[in-house]
Amino acid sequence: MKITHIRNATLIVEYGGKTFLIDPMLAEKGTCPPFPNSIRQDQNNPLVNLPISVEEIIADVDAFIVTHLHLDHFDAAAKQALPKDIKMFVQNEEDAAVVKEAGFKNVEVLTQNTVFEGVELIKTKGEHGRGEILKRTGLVCGVVFKHKNEKTLYVAGDTVWYSAVEEEINTHKPEIIVVNGGDNQFLEGGSLVMGKEDIYQVFKAAPHATIVSVHMEAVNHWTLSREELKGFINEKDMASRVFIPDDGEVYTFK
């Protein structure tokens, strides 16, 4: 298994002999407006450049996975750049209708028993915030990857820590967990994705797993920096199992 962190939630996952591109946000730096009602309103998104070219990102991809359709997970640049005939997995029929309208021809809705060329893809639950904000953020999902020759991988997606995330960990016992950990927020409503205390709960719930925190410092409403999270994991003695990749960094798990 090889995981390349591109930027924000965008990942290239090489798994079971197949290459998956997850949550492609491919716009050039500063070409999209900031998320409203949040900090850094003077900074356009994305805040940083892609670490490699779009052509390199999509060159060897066998399938795309879009956990939900927010613009920092599937943007106009991705709609334009991605080949329209490659398999695309989405969370539900509503999202499938939207991407089909954009011209994608090979779209499939993830379930708890989806299989793509020998790789199991299991849709997992998530909540994109807590309480009233969920009416605004909408439905999201994550994905568990399984293959007989690979460690189990859980890409949690845009979710905070809550009981269903713990249930997914207990059910699938993933050895690698990717969390979206920038503690992104609007000016009210609280965390939209995991903050440091959420990541600590994942760490405790999965004592044998390696955790990779992404979705950091790439869009204007982040509130948890890599530096602050590194300080926290050192303070909590988590550094041996929690990784915080730079954009473009690659991890291999055997």
Short mmCIF file of C-alpha atoms in Angstrom, two decimals:
data_model
loop_
_atom_site.label_atom_id
_atom_site.label_comp_id
_atom_site.label_asym_id
_atom_site.label_seq_id
_atom_site.Cartn_x
_atom_site.Cartn_y
_atom_site.Cartn_z
CA MET A 1 0.00 0.00 0.00
CA LYS A 2 1.27 3.42 -0.95
CA ILE A 3 -0.50 6.62 0.10
CA THR A 4 0.49 9.93 -1.53
CA HIS A 5 -0.95 12.98 0.16
CA ILE A 6 -1.57 15.56 -2.58
CA ARG A 7 -3.30 18.49 -0.85
CA ASN A 8 -6.26 18.99 1.48
CA ALA A 9 -8.21 15.69 1.33
CA THR A 10 -6.83 14.67 -2.07
CA LEU A 11 -5.00 11.34 -1.90
CA ILE A 12 -3.56 8.83 -4.33
CA VAL A 13 -3.95 5.37 -2.82
CA GLU A 14 -2.15 2.47 -4.49
CA TYR A 15 -3.80 -0.59 -3.03
CA GLY A 16 -4.22 -4.21 -4.12
CA GLY A 17 -2.56 -3.47 -7.43
CA LYS A 18 -4.98 -0.62 -8.24
CA THR A 19 -4.60 3.15 -8.03
CA PHE A 20 -7.39 5.27 -6.55
CA LEU A 21 -7.65 9.06 -6.56
CA ILE A 22 -9.71 10.27 -3.61
CA ASP A 23 -11.49 13.63 -3.30
CA PRO A 24 -9.75 15.50 -6.12
CA MET A 25 -9.42 19.25 -5.57
CA LEU A 26 -7.23 20.23 -8.50
CA ALA A 27 -7.62 24.02 -8.81
CA GLU A 28 -4.57 26.24 -8.98
CA LYS A 29 -3.71 28.21 -5.85
CA GLY A 30 -5.99 31.18 -5.22
CA THR A 31 -8.42 30.57 -8.09
CA CYS A 32 -11.53 29.85 -5.95
CA PRO A 33 -13.30 32.14 -3.45
CA PRO A 34 -12.88 31.66 0.30
CA PHE A 35 -15.47 29.70 2.25
CA PRO A 36 -17.87 32.35 3.61
CA ASN A 37 -18.50 33.13 7.27
CA SER A 38 -15.08 31.86 8.31
CA ILE A 39 -11.58 33.10 9.00
CA ARG A 40 -9.10 34.26 6.34
CA GLN A 41 -11.78 35.89 4.20
CA ASP A 42 -9.01 37.79 2.43
CA GLN A 43 -7.45 34.57 1.07
CA ASN A 44 -8.76 32.74 -1.97
CA ASN A 45 -8.75 28.95 -2.09
CA PRO A 46 -6.79 26.78 -2.37
CA LEU A 47 -4.20 28.41 -0.11
CA VAL A 48 -1.31 26.35 -1.52
CA ASN A 49 -0.20 24.98 -4.86
CA LEU A 50 -0.45 21.36 -5.90
CA PRO A 51 2.86 19.58 -5.21
CA ILE A 52 2.83 17.87 -8.63
CA SER A 53 1.03 18.57 -11.89
CA VAL A 54 -2.56 17.57 -12.56
CA GLU A 55 -1.27 15.37 -15.38
CA GLU A 56 0.94 13.47 -12.94
CA ILE A 57 -1.88 13.13 -10.41
CA ILE A 58 -4.31 11.50 -12.83
CA ALA A 59 -1.83 9.63 -15.05
CA ASP A 60 -2.17 6.09 -13.67
CA VAL A 61 -5.51 6.23 -11.87
CA ASP A 62 -7.84 3.23 -12.15
CA ALA A 63 -10.78 4.72 -10.24
CA PHE A 64 -11.88 7.91 -8.48
CA ILE A 65 -13.62 8.09 -5.11
CA VAL A 66 -15.55 11.24 -4.21
CA THR A 67 -16.76 11.08 -0.60
CA HIS A 68 -19.04 14.11 -1.09
CA LEU A 69 -19.37 17.03 -3.47
CA HIS A 70 -18.11 20.00 -1.43
CA LEU A 71 -15.78 22.15 -3.52
CA ASP A 72 -12.69 21.27 -1.50
CA HIS A 73 -13.25 17.59 -2.39
CA PHE A 74 -14.44 17.81 -5.99
CA ASP A 75 -13.98 21.11 -7.77
CA ALA A 76 -14.46 22.54 -11.24
CA ALA A 77 -10.84 21.83 -12.15
CA ALA A 78 -11.35 18.17 -11.30
CA LYS A 79 -14.55 18.02 -13.34
CA GLN A 80 -12.63 19.34 -16.31
CA ALA A 81 -9.42 17.32 -15.91
CA LEU A 82 -10.63 13.85 -14.92
CA PRO A 83 -11.27 11.37 -17.74
CA LYS A 84 -15.00 10.92 -18.04
CA ASP A 85 -14.97 7.17 -18.70
CA ILE A 86 -12.90 5.99 -15.70
CA LYS A 87 -14.84 4.41 -12.84
CA MET A 88 -16.05 6.93 -10.26
CA PHE A 89 -17.46 5.93 -6.88
CA VAL A 90 -19.77 8.29 -4.96
CA GLN A 91 -21.75 8.06 -1.72
CA ASN A 92 -25.35 8.05 -2.97
CA GLU A 93 -27.67 8.37 -5.94
CA GLU A 94 -28.00 12.14 -5.47
CA ASP A 95 -24.26 12.65 -5.89
CA ALA A 96 -24.25 10.17 -8.78
CA ALA A 97 -26.83 12.27 -10.63
CA VAL A 98 -24.71 15.40 -10.21
CA VAL A 99 -21.48 13.86 -11.52
CA LYS A 100 -23.31 12.20 -14.39
CA GLU A 101 -24.68 15.62 -15.31
CA ALA A 102 -21.06 16.79 -15.42
CA GLY A 103 -20.32 14.14 -18.04
CA PHE A 104 -18.97 11.20 -16.05
CA LYS A 105 -20.16 8.00 -17.63
CA ASN A 106 -18.97 5.19 -15.33
CA VAL A 107 -20.42 6.09 -11.94
CA GLU A 108 -21.22 3.66 -9.13
CA VAL A 109 -22.69 4.23 -5.67
CA LEU A 110 -20.61 2.79 -2.85
CA THR A 111 -22.21 0.23 -0.54
CA GLN A 112 -21.01 -1.92 2.34
CA ASN A 113 -19.95 -4.62 -0.12
CA THR A 114 -18.63 -2.86 -3.22
CA VAL A 115 -15.75 -4.64 -4.98
CA PHE A 116 -13.52 -3.07 -7.63
CA GLU A 117 -11.21 -5.50 -9.43
CA GLY A 118 -10.46 -7.49 -6.30
CA VAL A 119 -10.40 -4.58 -3.85
CA GLU A 120 -13.22 -4.37 -1.32
CA LEU A 121 -14.57 -0.82 -0.88
CA ILE A 122 -16.85 -0.47 2.13
CA LYS A 123 -18.80 2.76 2.57
CA THR A 124 -18.57 4.07 6.13
CA LYS A 125 -20.61 6.56 8.11
CA GLY A 126 -19.52 10.08 8.92
CA GLU A 127 -20.90 13.31 10.36
CA HIS A 128 -19.58 16.58 8.96
CA GLY A 129 -19.91 18.45 12.26
CA ARG A 130 -22.16 18.27 15.30
CA GLY A 131 -25.70 19.45 15.94
CA GLU A 132 -27.42 22.13 13.89
CA ILE A 133 -24.49 22.58 11.48
CA LEU A 134 -25.26 19.16 9.99
CA LYS A 135 -28.29 20.67 8.23
CA ARG A 136 -25.85 22.86 6.33
CA THR A 137 -22.98 20.44 5.73
CA GLY A 138 -25.05 17.53 4.43
CA LEU A 139 -24.24 13.86 3.95
CA VAL A 140 -20.69 12.50 3.74
CA CYS A 141 -19.00 9.12 3.82
CA GLY A 142 -15.67 7.42 4.29
CA VAL A 143 -14.26 4.22 2.80
CA VAL A 144 -12.61 1.09 4.18
CA PHE A 145 -10.28 -0.71 1.77
CA LYS A 146 -9.65 -4.45 2.13
CA HIS A 147 -7.56 -6.88 0.10
CA LYS A 148 -6.04 -10.24 0.95
CA ASN A 149 -2.50 -8.95 0.35
CA GLU A 150 -2.87 -5.58 2.09
CA LYS A 151 -3.40 -4.09 5.53
CA THR A 152 -6.89 -2.74 6.07
CA LEU A 153 -7.15 0.99 5.32
CA TYR A 154 -9.86 3.31 6.66
CA VAL A 155 -10.18 6.71 4.97
CA ALA A 156 -12.58 8.42 7.36
CA GLY A 157 -13.48 11.44 5.21
CA ASP A 158 -14.99 14.70 6.45
CA THR A 159 -16.18 13.56 9.85
CA VAL A 160 -15.74 14.46 13.48
CA TRP A 161 -15.20 11.80 16.12
CA TYR A 162 -18.50 10.23 17.20
CA SER A 163 -19.94 6.81 17.98
CA ALA A 164 -20.21 5.59 14.38
CA VAL A 165 -16.50 6.24 13.73
CA GLU A 166 -15.71 4.12 16.78
CA GLU A 167 -18.06 1.43 15.44
CA GLU A 168 -16.27 1.41 12.08
CA ILE A 169 -12.93 0.99 13.85
CA ASN A 170 -14.26 -1.83 16.03
CA THR A 171 -15.89 -3.56 13.05
CA HIS A 172 -13.08 -3.39 10.53
CA LYS A 173 -10.01 -3.10 12.79
CA PRO A 174 -8.06 -0.97 10.30
CA GLU A 175 -4.29 -0.94 10.56
CA ILE A 176 -4.02 2.39 8.70
CA ILE A 177 -6.48 5.25 9.33
CA VAL A 178 -6.52 8.51 7.36
CA VAL A 179 -8.38 11.32 9.13
CA ASN A 180 -9.25 14.81 7.94
CA GLY A 181 -7.69 16.75 10.79
CA GLY A 182 -7.65 20.48 10.11
CA ASP A 183 -10.46 21.27 12.56
CA ASN A 184 -12.06 23.40 9.85
CA GLN A 185 -14.84 25.66 11.11
CA PHE A 186 -17.21 28.45 10.23
CA LEU A 187 -17.46 31.38 12.63
CA GLU A 188 -20.17 29.51 14.50
CA GLY A 189 -21.23 25.89 14.72
CA GLY A 190 -18.03 24.22 15.85
CA SER A 191 -15.72 21.70 14.21
CA LEU A 192 -16.60 20.37 10.75
CA VAL A 193 -13.82 17.76 10.71
CA MET A 194 -11.53 16.31 13.32
CA GLY A 195 -9.52 18.47 15.69
CA LYS A 196 -6.72 17.30 17.93
CA GLU A 197 -9.00 15.87 20.63
CA ASP A 198 -10.93 13.92 17.97
CA ILE A 199 -7.66 12.48 16.66
CA TYR A 200 -6.73 11.54 20.22
CA GLN A 201 -9.98 9.57 20.47
CA VAL A 202 -9.12 7.73 17.25
CA PHE A 203 -5.65 7.02 18.64
CA LYS A 204 -7.14 5.49 21.79
CA ALA A 205 -9.85 3.55 19.94
CA ALA A 206 -7.37 1.96 17.51
CA PRO A 207 -4.30 1.10 19.63
CA HIS A 208 -2.59 -0.87 16.89
CA ALA A 209 -3.28 1.48 13.98
CA THR A 210 -1.13 4.07 12.27
CA ILE A 211 -3.01 7.36 11.83
CA VAL A 212 -2.37 9.86 9.03
CA SER A 213 -3.84 13.35 9.40
CA VAL A 214 -4.57 15.28 6.19
CA HIS A 215 -6.94 18.13 5.16
CA MET A 216 -4.64 20.68 6.80
CA GLU A 217 -3.75 24.29 5.97
CA ALA A 218 -5.11 24.12 2.41
CA VAL A 219 -8.44 25.97 2.54
CA ASN A 220 -9.24 29.21 4.34
CA HIS A 221 -11.38 27.87 7.19
CA TRP A 222 -8.74 25.61 8.79
CA THR A 223 -8.07 26.23 12.48
CA LEU A 224 -5.59 23.46 13.41
CA SER A 225 -2.09 23.77 11.95
CA ARG A 226 0.39 20.99 11.38
CA GLU A 227 2.70 22.62 13.91
CA GLU A 228 0.04 22.71 16.62
CA LEU A 229 -0.98 19.11 15.98
CA LYS A 230 2.66 17.97 16.11
CA GLY A 231 3.02 19.65 19.48
CA PHE A 232 -0.13 17.93 20.74
CA ILE A 233 0.89 14.46 19.58
CA ASN A 234 4.29 14.88 21.21
CA GLU A 235 2.63 16.03 24.43
CA LYS A 236 0.32 12.99 24.38
CA ASP A 237 3.12 10.57 23.39
CA MET A 238 1.35 9.75 20.10
CA ALA A 239 4.17 10.50 17.67
CA SER A 240 5.08 6.87 16.98
CA ARG A 241 1.64 6.23 15.45
CA VAL A 242 0.36 9.60 14.18
CA PHE A 243 1.84 11.04 10.98
CA ILE A 244 1.20 14.52 9.58
CA PRO A 245 2.29 14.54 5.94
CA ASP A 246 3.40 17.55 3.96
CA ASP A 247 1.73 18.01 0.58
CA GLY A 248 3.31 15.55 -1.82
CA GLU A 249 4.61 13.24 0.91
CA VAL A 250 4.41 9.48 0.30
CA TYR A 251 3.97 6.66 2.82
CA THR A 252 4.40 2.97 2.08
CA PHE A 253 2.82 0.39 4.39
CA LYS A 254 3.82 -3.25 4.01
#
